[in-house]
mmCIF file of C-alpha atoms in Angstrom:
data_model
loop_
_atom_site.group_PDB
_atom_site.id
_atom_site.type_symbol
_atom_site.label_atom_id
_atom_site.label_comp_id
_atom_site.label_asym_id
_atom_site.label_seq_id
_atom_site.Cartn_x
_atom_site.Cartn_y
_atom_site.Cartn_z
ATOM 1 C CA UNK A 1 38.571 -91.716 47.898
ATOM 2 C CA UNK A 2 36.681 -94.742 46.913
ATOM 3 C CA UNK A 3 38.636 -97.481 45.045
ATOM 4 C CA UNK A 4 37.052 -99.673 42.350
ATOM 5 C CA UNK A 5 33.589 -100.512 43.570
ATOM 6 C CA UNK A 6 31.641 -103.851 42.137
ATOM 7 C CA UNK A 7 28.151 -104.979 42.091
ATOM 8 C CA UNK A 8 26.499 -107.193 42.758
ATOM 9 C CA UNK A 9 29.280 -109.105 45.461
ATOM 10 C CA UNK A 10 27.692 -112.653 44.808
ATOM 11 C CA UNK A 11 24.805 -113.477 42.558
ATOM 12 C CA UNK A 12 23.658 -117.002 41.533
ATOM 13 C CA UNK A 13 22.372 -117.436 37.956
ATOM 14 C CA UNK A 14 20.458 -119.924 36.373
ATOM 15 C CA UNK A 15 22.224 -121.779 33.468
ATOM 16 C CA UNK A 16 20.917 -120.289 30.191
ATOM 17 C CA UNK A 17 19.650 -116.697 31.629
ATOM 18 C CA UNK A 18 21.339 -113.452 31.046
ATOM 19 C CA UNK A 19 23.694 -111.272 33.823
ATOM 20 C CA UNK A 20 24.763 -107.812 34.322
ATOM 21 C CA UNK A 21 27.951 -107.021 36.716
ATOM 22 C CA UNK A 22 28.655 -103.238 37.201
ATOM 23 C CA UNK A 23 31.858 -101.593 37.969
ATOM 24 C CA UNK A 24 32.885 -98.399 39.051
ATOM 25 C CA UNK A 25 36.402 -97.080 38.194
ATOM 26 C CA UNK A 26 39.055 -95.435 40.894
ATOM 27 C CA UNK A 27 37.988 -91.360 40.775
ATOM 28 C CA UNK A 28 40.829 -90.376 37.787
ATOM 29 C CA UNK A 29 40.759 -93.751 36.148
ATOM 30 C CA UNK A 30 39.756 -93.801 32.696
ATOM 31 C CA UNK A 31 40.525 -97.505 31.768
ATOM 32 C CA UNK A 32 38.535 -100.340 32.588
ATOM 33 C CA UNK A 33 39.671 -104.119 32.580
ATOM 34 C CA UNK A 34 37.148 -107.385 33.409
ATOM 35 C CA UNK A 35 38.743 -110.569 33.772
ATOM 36 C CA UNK A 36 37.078 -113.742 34.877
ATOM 37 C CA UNK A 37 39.019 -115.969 37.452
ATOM 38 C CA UNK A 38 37.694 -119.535 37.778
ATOM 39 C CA UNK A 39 38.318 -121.402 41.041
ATOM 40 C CA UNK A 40 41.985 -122.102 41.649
ATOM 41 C CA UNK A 41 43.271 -120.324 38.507
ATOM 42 C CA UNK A 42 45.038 -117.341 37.647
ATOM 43 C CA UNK A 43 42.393 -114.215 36.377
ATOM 44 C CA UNK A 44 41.758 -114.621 32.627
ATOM 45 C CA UNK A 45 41.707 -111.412 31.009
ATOM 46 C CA UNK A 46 38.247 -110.348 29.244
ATOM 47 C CA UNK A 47 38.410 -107.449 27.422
ATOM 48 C CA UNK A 48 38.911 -103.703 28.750
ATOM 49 C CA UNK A 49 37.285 -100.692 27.632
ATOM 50 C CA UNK A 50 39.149 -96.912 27.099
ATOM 51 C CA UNK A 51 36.732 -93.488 25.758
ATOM 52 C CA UNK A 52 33.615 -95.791 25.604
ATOM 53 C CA UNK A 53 35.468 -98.770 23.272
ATOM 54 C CA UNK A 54 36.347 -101.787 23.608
ATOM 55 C CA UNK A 55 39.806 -101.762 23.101
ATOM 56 C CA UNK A 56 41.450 -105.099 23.399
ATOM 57 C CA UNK A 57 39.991 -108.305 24.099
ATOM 58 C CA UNK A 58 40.909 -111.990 25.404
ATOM 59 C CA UNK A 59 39.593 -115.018 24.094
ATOM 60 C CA UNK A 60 36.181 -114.989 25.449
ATOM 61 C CA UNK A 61 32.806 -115.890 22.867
ATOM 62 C CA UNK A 62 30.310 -113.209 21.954
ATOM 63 C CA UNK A 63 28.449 -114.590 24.822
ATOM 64 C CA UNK A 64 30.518 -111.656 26.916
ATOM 65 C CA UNK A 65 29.761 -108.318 26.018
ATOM 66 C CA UNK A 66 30.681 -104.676 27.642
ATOM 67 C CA UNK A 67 29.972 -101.175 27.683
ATOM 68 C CA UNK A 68 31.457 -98.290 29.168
ATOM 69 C CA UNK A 69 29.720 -95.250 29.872
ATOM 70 C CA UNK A 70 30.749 -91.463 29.609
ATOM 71 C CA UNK A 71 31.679 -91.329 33.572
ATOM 72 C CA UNK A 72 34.020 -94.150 33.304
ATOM 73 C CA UNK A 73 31.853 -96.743 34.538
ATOM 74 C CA UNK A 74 31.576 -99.808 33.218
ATOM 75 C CA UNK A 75 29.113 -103.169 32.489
ATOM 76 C CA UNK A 76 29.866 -107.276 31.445
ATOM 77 C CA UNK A 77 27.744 -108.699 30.176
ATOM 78 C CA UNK A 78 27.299 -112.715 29.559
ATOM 79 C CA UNK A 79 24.390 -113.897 27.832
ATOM 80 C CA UNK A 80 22.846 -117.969 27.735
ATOM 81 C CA UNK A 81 24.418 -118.854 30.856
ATOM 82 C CA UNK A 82 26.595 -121.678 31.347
ATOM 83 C CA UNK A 83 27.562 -123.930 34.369
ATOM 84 C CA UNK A 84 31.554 -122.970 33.136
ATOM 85 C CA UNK A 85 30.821 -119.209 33.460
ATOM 86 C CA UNK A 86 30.718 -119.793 37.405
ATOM 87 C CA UNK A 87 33.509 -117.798 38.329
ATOM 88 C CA UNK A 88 34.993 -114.503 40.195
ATOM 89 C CA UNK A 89 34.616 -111.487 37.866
ATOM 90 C CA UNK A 90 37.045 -108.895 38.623
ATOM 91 C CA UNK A 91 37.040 -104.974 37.557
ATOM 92 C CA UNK A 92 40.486 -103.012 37.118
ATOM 93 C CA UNK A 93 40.644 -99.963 36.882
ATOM 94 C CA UNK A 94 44.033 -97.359 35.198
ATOM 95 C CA UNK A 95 44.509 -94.804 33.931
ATOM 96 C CA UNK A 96 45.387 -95.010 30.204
ATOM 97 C CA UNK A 97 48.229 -96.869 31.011
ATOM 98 C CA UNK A 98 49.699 -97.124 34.286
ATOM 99 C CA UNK A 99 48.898 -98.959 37.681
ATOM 100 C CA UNK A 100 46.175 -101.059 38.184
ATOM 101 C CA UNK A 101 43.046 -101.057 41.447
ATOM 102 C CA UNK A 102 41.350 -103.868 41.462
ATOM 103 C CA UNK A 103 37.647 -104.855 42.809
ATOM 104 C CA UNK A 104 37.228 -107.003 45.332
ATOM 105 C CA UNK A 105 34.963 -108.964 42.336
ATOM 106 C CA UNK A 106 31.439 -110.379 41.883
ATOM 107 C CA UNK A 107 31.113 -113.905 42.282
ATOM 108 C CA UNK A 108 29.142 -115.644 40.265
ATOM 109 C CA UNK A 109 27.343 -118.799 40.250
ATOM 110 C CA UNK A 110 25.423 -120.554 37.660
ATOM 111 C CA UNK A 111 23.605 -123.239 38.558
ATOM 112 C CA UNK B 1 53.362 -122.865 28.049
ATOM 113 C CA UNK B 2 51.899 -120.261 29.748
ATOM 114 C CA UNK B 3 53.452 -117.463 29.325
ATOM 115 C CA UNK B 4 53.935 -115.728 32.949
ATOM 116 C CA UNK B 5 55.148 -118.715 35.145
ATOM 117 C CA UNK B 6 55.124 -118.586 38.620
ATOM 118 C CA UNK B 7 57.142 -120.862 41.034
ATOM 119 C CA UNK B 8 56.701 -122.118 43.488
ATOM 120 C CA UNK B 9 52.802 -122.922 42.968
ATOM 121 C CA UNK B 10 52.626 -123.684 46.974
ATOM 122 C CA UNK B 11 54.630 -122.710 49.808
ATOM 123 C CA UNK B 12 54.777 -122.768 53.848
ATOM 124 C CA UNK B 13 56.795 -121.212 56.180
ATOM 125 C CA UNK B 14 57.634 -120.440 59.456
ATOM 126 C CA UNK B 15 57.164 -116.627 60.684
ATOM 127 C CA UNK B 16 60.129 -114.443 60.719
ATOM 128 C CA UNK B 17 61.358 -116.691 57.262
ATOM 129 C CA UNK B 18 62.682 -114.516 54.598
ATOM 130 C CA UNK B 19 60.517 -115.600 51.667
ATOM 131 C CA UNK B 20 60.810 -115.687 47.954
ATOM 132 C CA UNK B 21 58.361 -116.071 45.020
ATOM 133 C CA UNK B 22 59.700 -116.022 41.278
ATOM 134 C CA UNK B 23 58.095 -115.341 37.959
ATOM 135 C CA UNK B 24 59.130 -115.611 35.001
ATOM 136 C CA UNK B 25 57.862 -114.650 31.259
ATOM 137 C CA UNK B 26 58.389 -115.222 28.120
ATOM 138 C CA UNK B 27 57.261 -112.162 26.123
ATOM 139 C CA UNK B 28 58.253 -108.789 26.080
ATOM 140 C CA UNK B 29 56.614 -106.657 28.421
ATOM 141 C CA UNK B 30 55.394 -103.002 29.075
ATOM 142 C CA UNK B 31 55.220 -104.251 32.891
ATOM 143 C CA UNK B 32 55.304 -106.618 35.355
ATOM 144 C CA UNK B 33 53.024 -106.591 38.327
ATOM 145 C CA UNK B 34 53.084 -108.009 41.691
ATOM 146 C CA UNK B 35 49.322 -109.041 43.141
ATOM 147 C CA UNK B 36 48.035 -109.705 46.335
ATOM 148 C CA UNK B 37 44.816 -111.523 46.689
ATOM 149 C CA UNK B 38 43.416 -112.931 49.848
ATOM 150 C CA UNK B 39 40.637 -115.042 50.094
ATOM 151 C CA UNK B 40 37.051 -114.287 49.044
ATOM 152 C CA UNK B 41 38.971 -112.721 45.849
ATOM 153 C CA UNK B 42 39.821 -109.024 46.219
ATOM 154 C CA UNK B 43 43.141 -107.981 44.557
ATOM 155 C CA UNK B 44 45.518 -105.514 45.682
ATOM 156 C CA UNK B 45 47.939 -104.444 43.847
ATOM 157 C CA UNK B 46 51.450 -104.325 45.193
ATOM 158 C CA UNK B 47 54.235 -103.274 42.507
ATOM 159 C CA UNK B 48 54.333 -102.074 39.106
ATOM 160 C CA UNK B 49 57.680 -102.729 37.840
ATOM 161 C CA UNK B 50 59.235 -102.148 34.755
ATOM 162 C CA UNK B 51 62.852 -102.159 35.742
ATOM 163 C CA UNK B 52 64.990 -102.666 38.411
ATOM 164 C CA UNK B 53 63.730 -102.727 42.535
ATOM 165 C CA UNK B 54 61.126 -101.949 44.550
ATOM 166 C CA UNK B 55 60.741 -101.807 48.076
ATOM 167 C CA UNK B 56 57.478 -101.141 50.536
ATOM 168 C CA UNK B 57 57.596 -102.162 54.297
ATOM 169 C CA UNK B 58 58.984 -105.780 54.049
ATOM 170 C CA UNK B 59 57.998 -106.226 50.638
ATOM 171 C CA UNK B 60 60.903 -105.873 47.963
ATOM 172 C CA UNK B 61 60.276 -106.719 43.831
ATOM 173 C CA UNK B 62 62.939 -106.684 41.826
ATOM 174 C CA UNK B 63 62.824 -107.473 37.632
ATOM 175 C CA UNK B 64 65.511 -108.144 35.113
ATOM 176 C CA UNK B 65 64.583 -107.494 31.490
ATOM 177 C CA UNK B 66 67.073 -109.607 29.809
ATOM 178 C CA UNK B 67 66.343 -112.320 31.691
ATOM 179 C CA UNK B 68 62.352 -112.162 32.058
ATOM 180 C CA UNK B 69 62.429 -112.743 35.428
ATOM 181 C CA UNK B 70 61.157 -111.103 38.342
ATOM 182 C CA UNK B 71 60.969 -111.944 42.013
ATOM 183 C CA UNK B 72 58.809 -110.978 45.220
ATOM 184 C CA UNK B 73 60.903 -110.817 48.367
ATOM 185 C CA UNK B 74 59.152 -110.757 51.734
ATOM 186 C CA UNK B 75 61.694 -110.211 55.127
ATOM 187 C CA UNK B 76 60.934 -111.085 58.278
ATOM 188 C CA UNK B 77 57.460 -112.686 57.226
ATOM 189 C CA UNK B 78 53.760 -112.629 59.568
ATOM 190 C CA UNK B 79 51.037 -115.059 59.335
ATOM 191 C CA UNK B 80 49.191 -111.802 57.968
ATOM 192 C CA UNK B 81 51.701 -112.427 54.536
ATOM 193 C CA UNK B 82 49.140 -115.612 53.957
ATOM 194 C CA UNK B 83 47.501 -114.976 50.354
ATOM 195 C CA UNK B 84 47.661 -115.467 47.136
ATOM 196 C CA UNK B 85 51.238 -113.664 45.067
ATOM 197 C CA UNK B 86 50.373 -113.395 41.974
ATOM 198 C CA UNK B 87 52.328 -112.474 38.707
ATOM 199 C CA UNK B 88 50.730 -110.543 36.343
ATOM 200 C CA UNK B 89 52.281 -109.136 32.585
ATOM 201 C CA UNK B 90 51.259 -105.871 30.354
ATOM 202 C CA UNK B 91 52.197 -107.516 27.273
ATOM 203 C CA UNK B 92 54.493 -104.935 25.091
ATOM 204 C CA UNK B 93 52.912 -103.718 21.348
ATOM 205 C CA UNK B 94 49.338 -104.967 22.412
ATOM 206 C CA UNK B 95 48.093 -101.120 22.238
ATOM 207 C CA UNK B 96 45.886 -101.751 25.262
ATOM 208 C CA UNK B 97 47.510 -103.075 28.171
ATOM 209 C CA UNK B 98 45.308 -106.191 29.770
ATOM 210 C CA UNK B 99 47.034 -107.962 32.099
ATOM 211 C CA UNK B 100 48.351 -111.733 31.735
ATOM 212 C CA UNK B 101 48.427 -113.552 35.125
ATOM 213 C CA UNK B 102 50.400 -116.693 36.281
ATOM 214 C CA UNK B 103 48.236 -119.274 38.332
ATOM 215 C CA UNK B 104 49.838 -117.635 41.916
ATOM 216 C CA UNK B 105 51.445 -118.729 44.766
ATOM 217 C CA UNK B 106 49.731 -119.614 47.722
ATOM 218 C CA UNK B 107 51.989 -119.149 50.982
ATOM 219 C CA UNK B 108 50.930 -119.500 54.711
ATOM 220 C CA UNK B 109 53.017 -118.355 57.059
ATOM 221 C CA UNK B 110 52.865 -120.482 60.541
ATOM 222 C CA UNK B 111 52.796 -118.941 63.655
#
């Protein structure tokens, strides 16, 4: 049983372009968490999506956006690129409310 | 003040140490986590704890509500303990339940 599966693992970016990270959810997860963790810091929690929503959300700008789609899975997306977005993006996945499996992340650069 | 605190932010120690990392919080919670995360970033989760103790292998959490404070035990430690022990909070009344992390504590255990 595959856990929470992430893609791409590393990426670099140009400052001011657009990025896509993809994330599958644990098989019986329905609940899906991003959270950006810049070098040396504590993960910073995004938003996370439930039935195709976005439920809650942390104090990111517009500039990060999501979707989830009927199977679960889920996409961030950040828009005009900036050198501060260079960070690990991790994917959790739960089930309503419960336990959390994390990706091993995405790291992104932006140069 | 952040509000998961973790102490202490770095710590080394000889194998076969008994080792202890504490957290503490300062809102009211739907659950406290305790996360692994080695380096190049991937997370695994080790307790979900919303009262009480937990125990796996050497690995023993234990939380007390009235105080907001929790604490990650590790007995008879192994170089193979070296990560990142991170806190992490479900924040109680939020609805959705995205997590809130403390910064970590990094510990290397010598040979």
């Amino acid at each position: 049983d595959a856990g929470v599966t992430q893609s791409p693992t590393h990426l670099i970016k140009t400052r001011g372009q657009q990025v896509t990270l993809r994330c599958s959810p644990k098989s019986g997860h329905d609940t899906v968490s991003w959270y950006q963790q810049a070098l040396g810091q504590g993960p910073q929690f995004i938003f996370q999506y439930y039935e195709e929503e976005e439920r809650q959300r942390g104090n990111f700008p517009d500039r990060f956006s999501g979707h989830q789609f009927p199977n679960y899975s889920s996409e961030l997306n950040v828009n005009a690129l900036l050198l501060g977005d260079s960070a690990l993006y991790l994917c959790a996945s739960s089930r309503t409310i419960g336990g959390y499996t994390f990706g091993s992340g995405t790291r992104l650069t932006v140069v | 003040k952040n509000e998961v605190e973790q102490s202490p932010q770095n710590l080394t120690a000889q194998e076969g140490e008994f080792i202890t990392i504490n957290c503490s919080y300062s809102v009211g919670i739907s659950a406290l986590h305790w996360l692994q995360q080695h380096p190049g970033g991937g997370i695994v989760s080790l307790f979900m704890l919303s009262s009480g103790k937990k125990k796996h292998g050497r690995l023993i959490a234990t939380i007390n509500i009235q105080e907001k404070h929790s604490s990650l035990h590790i007995t008879a430690s192994h170089p193979r303990d070296s990560a990142v022990y991170i806190c992490a909070v479900g924040i109680r009344g939020g609805g959705a339940d995205g997590l809130t992390f403390g910064k970590g504590t990094h510990l290397i255990i010598q040979p």
